[in-house]
mmCIF file of C-alpha atoms and ligand atoms in Angstrom:
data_model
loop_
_atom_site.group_PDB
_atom_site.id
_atom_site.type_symbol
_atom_site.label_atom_id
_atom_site.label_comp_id
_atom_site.label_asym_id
_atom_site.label_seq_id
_atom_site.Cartn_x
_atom_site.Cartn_y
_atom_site.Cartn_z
ATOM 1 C CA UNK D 1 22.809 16.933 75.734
ATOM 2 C CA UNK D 2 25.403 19.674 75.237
ATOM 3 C CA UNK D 3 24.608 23.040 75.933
ATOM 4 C CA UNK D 4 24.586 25.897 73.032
ATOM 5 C CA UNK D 5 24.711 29.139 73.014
ATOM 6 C CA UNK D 6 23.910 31.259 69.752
ATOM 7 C CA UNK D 7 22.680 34.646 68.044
ATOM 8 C CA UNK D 8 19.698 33.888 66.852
ATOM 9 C CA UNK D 9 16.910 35.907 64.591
ATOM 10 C CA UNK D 10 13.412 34.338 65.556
ATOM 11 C CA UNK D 11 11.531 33.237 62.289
ATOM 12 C CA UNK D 12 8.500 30.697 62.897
ATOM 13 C CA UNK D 13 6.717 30.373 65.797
ATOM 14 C CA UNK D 14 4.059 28.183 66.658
ATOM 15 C CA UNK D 15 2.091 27.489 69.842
ATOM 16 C CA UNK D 16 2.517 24.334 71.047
ATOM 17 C CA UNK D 17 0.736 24.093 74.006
ATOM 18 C CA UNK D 18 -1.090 27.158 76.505
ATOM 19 C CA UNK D 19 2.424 27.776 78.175
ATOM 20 C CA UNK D 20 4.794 26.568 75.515
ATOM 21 C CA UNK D 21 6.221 27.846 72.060
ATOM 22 C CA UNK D 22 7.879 25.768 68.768
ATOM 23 C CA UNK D 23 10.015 28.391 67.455
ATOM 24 C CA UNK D 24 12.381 28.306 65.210
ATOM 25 C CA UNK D 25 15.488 30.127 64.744
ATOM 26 C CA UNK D 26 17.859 31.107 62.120
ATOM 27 C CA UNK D 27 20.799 31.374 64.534
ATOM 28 C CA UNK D 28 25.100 32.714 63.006
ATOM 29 C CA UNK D 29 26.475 30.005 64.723
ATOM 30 C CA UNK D 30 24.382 26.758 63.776
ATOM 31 C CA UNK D 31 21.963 27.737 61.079
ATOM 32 C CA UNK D 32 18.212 26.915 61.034
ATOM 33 C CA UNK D 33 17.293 25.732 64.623
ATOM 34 C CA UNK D 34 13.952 23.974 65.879
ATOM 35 C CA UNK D 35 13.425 24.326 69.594
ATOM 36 C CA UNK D 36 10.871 23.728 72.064
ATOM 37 C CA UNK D 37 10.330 27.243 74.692
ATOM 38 C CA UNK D 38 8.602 25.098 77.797
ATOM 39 C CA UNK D 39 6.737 28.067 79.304
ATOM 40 C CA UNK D 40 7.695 30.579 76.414
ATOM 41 C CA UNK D 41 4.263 31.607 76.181
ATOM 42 C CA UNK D 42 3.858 33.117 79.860
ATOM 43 C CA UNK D 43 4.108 35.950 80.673
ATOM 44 C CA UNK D 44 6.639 35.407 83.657
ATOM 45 C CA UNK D 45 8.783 32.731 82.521
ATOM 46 C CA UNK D 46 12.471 32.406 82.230
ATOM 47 C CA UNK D 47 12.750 33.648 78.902
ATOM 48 C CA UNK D 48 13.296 37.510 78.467
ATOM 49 C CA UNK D 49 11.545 37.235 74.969
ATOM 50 C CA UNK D 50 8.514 35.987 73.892
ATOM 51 C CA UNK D 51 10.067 34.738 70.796
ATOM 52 C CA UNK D 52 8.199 37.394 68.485
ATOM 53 C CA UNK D 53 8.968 37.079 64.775
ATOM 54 C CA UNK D 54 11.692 39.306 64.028
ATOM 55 C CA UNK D 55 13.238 39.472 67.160
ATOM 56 C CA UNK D 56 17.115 38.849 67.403
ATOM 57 C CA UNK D 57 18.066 37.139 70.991
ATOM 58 C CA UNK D 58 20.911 35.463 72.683
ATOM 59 C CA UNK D 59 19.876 31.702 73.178
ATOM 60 C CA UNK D 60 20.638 29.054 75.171
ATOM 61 C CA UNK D 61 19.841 25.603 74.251
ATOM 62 C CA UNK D 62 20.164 21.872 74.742
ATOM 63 C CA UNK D 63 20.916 20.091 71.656
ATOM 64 C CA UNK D 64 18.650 17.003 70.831
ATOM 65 C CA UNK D 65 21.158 14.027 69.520
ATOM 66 C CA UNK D 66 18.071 12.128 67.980
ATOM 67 C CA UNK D 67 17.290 14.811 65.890
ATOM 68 C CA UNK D 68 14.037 16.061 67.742
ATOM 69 C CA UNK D 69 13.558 19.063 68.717
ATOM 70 C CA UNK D 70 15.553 21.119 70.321
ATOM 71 C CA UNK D 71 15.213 22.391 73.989
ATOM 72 C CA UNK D 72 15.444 26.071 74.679
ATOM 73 C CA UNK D 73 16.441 27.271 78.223
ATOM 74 C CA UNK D 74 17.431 30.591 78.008
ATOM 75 C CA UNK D 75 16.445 33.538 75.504
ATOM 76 C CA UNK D 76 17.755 37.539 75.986
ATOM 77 C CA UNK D 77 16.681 39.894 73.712
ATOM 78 C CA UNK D 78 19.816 41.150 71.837
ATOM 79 C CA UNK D 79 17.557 43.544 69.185
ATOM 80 C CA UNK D 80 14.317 44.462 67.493
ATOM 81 C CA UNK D 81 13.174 46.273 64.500
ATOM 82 C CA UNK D 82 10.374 48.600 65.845
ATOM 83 C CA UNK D 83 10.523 50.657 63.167
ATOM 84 C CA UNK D 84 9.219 48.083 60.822
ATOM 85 C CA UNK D 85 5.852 47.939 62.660
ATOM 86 C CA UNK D 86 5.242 51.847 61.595
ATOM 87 C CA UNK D 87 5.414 50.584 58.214
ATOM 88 C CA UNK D 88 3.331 47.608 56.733
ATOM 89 C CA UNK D 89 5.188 47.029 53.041
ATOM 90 C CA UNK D 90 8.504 46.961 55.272
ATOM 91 C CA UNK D 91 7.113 44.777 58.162
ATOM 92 C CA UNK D 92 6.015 42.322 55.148
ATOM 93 C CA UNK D 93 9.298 42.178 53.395
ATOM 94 C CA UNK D 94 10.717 41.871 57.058
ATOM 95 C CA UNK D 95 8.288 38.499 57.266
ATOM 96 C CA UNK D 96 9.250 37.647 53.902
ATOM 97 C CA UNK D 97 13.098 37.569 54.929
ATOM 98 C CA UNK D 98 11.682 35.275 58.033
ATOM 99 C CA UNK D 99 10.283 33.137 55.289
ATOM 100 C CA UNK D 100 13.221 32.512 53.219
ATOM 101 C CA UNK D 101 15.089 31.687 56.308
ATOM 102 C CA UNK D 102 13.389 29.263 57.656
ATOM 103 C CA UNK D 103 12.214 27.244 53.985
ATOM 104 C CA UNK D 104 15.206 28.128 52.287
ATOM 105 C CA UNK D 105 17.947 26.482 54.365
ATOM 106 C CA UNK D 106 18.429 23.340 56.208
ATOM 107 C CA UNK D 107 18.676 22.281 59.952
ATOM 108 C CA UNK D 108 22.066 22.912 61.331
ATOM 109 C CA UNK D 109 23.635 24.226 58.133
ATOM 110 C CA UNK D 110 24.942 27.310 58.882
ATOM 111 C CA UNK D 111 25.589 30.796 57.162
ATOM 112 C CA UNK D 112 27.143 33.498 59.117
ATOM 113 C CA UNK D 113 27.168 35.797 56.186
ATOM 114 C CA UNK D 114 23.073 35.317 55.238
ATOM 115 C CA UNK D 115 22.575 35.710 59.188
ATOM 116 C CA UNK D 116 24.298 39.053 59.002
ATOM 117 C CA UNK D 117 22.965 39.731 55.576
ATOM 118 C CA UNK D 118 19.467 39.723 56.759
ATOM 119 C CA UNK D 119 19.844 41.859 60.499
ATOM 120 C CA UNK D 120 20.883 44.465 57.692
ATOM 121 C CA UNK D 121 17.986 43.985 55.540
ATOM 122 C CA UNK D 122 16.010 44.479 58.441
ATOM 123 C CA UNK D 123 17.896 47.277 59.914
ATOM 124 C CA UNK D 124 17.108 49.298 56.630
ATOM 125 C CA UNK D 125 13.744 48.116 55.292
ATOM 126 C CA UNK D 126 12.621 50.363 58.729
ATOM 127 C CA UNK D 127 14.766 53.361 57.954
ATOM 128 C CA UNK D 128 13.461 56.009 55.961
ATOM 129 C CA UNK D 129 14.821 57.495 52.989
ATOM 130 C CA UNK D 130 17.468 59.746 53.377
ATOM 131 C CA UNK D 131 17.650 59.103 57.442
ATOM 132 C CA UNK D 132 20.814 58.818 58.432
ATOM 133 C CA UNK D 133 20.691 57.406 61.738
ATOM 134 C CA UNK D 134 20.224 53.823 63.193
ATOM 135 C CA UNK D 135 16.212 53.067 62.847
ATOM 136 C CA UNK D 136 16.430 50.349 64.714
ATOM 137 C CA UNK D 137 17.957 49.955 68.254
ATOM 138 C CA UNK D 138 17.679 47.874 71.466
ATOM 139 C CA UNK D 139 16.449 51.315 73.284
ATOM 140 C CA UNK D 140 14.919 53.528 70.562
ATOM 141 C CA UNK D 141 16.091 57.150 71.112
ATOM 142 C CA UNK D 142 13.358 59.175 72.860
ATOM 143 C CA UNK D 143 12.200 60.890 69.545
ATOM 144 C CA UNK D 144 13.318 58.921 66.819
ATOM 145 C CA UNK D 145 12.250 61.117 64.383
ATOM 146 C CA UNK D 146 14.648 61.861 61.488
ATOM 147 C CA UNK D 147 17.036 64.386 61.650
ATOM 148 C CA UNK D 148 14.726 67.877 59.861
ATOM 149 C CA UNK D 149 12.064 66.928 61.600
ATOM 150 C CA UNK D 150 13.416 66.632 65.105
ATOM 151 C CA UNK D 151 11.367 69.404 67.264
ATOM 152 C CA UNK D 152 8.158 68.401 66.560
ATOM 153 C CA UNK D 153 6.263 66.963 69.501
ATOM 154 C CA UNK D 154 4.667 63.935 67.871
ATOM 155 C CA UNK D 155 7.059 61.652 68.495
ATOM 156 C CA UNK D 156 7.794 62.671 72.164
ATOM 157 C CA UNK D 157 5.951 59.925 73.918
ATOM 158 C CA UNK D 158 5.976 56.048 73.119
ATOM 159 C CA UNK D 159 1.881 56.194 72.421
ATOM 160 C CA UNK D 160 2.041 58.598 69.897
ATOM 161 C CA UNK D 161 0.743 58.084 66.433
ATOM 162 C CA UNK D 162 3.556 56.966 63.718
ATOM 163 C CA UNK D 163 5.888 59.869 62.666
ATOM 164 C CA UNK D 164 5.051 59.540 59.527
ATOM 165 C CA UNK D 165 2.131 57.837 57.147
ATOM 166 C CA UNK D 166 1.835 56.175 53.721
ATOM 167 C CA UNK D 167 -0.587 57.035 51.274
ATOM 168 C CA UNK D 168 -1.614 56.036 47.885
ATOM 169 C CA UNK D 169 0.009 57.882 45.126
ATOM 170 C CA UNK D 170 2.398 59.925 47.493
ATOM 171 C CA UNK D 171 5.835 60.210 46.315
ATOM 172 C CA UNK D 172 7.667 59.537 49.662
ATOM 173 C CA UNK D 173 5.239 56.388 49.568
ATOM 174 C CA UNK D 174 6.912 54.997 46.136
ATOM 175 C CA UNK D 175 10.345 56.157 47.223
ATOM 176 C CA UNK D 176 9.663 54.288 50.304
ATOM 177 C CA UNK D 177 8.483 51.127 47.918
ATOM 178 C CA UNK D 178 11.411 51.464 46.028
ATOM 179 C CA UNK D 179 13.649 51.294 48.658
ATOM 180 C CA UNK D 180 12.220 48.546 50.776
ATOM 181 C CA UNK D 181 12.220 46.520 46.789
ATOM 182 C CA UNK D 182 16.164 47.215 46.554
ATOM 183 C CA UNK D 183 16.434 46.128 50.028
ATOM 184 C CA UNK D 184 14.816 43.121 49.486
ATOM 185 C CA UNK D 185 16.611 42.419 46.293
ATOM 186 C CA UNK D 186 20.080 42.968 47.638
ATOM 187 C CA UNK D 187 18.753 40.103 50.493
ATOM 188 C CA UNK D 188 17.318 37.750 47.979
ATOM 189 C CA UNK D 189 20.497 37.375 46.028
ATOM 190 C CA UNK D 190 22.852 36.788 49.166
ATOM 191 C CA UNK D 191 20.404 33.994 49.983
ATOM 192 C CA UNK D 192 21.033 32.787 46.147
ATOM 193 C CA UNK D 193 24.913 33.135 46.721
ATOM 194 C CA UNK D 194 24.317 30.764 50.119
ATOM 195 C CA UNK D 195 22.392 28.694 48.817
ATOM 196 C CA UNK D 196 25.071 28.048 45.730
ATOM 197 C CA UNK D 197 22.573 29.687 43.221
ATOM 198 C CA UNK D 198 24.205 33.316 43.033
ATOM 199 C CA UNK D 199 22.981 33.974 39.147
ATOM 200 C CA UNK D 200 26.208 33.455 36.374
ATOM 201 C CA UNK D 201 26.094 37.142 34.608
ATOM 202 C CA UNK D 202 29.337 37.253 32.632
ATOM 203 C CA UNK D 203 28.571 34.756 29.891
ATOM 204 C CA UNK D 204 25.724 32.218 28.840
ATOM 205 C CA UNK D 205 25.393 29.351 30.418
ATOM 206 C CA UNK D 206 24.795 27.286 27.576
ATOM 207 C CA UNK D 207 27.760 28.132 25.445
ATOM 208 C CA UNK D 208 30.077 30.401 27.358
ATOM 209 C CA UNK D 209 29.464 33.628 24.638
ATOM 210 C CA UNK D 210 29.567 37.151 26.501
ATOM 211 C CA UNK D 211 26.546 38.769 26.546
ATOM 212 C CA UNK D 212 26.067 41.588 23.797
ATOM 213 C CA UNK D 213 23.187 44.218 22.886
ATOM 214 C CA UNK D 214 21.114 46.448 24.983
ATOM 215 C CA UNK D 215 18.889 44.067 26.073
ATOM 216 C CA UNK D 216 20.256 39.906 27.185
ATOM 217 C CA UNK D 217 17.657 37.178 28.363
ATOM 218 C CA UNK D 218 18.051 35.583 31.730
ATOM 219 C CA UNK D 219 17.096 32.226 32.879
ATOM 220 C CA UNK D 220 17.213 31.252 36.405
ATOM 221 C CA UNK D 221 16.458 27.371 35.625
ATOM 222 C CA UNK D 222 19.398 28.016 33.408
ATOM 223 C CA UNK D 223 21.291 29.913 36.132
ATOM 224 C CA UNK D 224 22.292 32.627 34.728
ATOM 225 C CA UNK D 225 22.503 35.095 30.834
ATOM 226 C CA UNK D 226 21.503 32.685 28.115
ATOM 227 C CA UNK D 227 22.811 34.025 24.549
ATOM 228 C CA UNK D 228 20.015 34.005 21.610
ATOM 229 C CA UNK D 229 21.570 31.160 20.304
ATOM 230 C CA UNK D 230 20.984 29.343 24.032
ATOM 231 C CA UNK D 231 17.789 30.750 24.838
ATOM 232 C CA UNK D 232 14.976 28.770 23.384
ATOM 233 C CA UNK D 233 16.412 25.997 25.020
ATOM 234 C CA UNK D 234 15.310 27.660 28.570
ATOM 235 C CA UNK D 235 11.757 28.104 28.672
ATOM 236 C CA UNK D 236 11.736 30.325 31.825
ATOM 237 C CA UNK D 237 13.826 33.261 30.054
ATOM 238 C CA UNK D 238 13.093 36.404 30.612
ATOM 239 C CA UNK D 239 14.415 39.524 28.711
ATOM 240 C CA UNK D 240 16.634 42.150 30.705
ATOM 241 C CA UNK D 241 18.034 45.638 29.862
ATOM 242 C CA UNK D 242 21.855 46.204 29.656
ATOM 243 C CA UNK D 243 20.978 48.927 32.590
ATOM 244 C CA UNK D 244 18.793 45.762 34.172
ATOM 245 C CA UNK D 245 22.076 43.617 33.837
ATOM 246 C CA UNK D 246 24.420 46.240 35.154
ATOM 247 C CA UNK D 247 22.330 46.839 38.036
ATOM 248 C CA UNK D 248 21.853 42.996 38.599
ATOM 249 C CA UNK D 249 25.618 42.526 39.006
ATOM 250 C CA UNK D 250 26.412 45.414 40.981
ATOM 251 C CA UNK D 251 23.878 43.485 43.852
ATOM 252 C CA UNK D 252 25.246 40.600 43.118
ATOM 253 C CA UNK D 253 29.162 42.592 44.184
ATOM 254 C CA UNK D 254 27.647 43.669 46.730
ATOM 255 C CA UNK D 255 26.594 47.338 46.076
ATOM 256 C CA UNK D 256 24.289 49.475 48.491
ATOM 257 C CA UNK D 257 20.651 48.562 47.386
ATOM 258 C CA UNK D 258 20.286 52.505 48.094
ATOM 259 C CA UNK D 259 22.191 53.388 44.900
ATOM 260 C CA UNK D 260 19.568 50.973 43.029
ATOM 261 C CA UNK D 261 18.381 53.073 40.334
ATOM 262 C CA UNK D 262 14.296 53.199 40.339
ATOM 263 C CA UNK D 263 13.807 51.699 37.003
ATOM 264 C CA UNK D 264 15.973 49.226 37.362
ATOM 265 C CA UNK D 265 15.398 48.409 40.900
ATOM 266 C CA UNK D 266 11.564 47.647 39.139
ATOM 267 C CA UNK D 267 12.608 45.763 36.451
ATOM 268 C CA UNK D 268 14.343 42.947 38.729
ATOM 269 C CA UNK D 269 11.516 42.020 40.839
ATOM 270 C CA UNK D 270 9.802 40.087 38.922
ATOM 271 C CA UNK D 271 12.982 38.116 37.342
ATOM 272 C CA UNK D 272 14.273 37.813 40.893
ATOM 273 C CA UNK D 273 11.092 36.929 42.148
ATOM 274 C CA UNK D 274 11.247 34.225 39.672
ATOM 275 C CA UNK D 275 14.468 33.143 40.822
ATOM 276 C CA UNK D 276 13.758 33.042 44.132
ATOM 277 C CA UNK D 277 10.391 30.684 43.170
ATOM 278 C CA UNK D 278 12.669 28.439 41.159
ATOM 279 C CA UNK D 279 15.228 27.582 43.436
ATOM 280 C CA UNK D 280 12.839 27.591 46.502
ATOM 281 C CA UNK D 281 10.865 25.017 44.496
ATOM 282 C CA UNK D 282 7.479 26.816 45.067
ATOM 283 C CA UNK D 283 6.391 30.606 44.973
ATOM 284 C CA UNK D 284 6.950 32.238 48.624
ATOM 285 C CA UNK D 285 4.130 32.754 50.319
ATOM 286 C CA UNK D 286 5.300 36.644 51.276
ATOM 287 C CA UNK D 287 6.122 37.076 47.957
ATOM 288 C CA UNK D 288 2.567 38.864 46.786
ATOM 289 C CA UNK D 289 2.786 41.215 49.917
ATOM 290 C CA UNK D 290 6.573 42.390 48.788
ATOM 291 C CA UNK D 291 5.492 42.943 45.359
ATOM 292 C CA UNK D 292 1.855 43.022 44.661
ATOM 293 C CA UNK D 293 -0.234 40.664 43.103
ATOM 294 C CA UNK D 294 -0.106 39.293 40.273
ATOM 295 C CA UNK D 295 3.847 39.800 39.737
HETATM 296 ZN ZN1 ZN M 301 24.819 30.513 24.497
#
């Protein structure tokens, strides 16, 4: 059994046994990883990590030939997200990244961009708006307040209370929403692109026309803009603003989620949702927690 050594973001974990962890891992190197932690549930063992989901370690691991599972003998913890634990939407759209991760792609089929897509999905869903520095580290700062607010005590010591709260109805609470949504948007369609599903936006799918109007239907059975002529053929259309369309293609280039403008950053949920459900084969479980019932 050859030895392997990988970056890997923990995503499932399961307890096998009372000393002993299934985990798996959506590593750059090798893709989706199943591995057996022998002792990864003690507190002193060999492993620096207790395989948490979330957390982003260096592995070691002996590669089964059979196809069973894979035997992990060495884990260091390379980085964590703390700062999506002082926020529950985030830390649910963090799980829901997890989720996609480990149903959405196959054993040893890697994707070194999706692997790096997702530490920054993470890496932002914790930030808050308008923060400029890193929100997540190996060693959080000391007082990892945002800059403006830097001075007051509360965040001096590790056991204080969260720098910051979420409320019902409070505007920093829906900016916060809205950004954690883009976030999560910008994610779900590099795991379309990976997956060979990135949506066609430039011309129906049925019949080639260019899209025309202020408002196009969308079909993700379909792939992709279907024209009117096209669209009662796909069932699963959905309509979409010209401002909806413009902001689905700048994601799709590759624009900051942050520029995302509010209404249309809303109006792609569900549709990418949608996608998401269709390609996946099944609605993700996380899904409701990132967007609310009933969407
Ligand atoms: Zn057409």
């Amino acid at each position: 059994m050859p030895a392997e050594k990988a970056l890997a973001l923990v995503v499932r974990g399961t307890d096998w046994s009372e000393t002993s962890r299934i985990t798996t891992l959506f590593t750059r190197e090798f893709g989706k990883v199943r591995g057996l932690a022998k002792g990864g549930r003690r507190l002193k063992s060999s492993f620096e990590v207790a395989f948490d989901l979330l957390t982003v370690c260096r592995v070691v691991f002996l590669r089964k030939a059979s196809g069973g599972l894979d035997l992990l003998t060495e884990a260091q913890l390379a980085e964590q997200f703390p700062a999506l634990r002082r926020d529950l939407h985030a830390l649910n759209a963090g799980y829901y990244v997890a989720e996609l991760l480990a149903d959405g792609t196959q054993d040893y089929d890697p994707h070194p961009d999706l692997f790096d897509a997702a530490l920054g999905a993470l890496r932002g869903l914790g930030e808050k708006a308008g923060d400029p520095s890193p929100g997540n580290q190996k060693t959080p700062p000391p007082n990892p307040l945002p800059r403006g607010e830097r001075g007051d005590q509360r965040g001096g010591r590790s056991s204080s209370p969260p720098p910051w709260r979420e409320g019902p109805g409070e505007g920093s609470s829906r900016a916060s929403r809205g950004r954690v949504l883009a976030a999560v948007s910008a994610f779900e369609l590099v795991w379309l692109k990976e997956l060979g599903y990135s949506p066609r936006l430039d011309e129906c799918t049925g019949c080639g026309a260019a899209p025309v109007g202020d408002r196009v239907f969308v079909s993700p059975a379909a792939g992709g803009v279907v024209c009117p002529a096209c669209g009662p053929a796909a069932l699963d259309r959905r309509p979409l603003s010209a401002a909806g369309l413009n902001a689905l293609r700048g994601l799709v280039a590759g624009a900051d989620p942050g520029s995302l403008p509010a209404a249309a950053g809303a109006e792609l949920r569900p549709l990418l949702g949608l996608w998401v459900s269709t390609v996946l084969g099944r609605r993700p479980r996380l899904l409701g927690y990132v967007d609310g019932p009933g969407r």
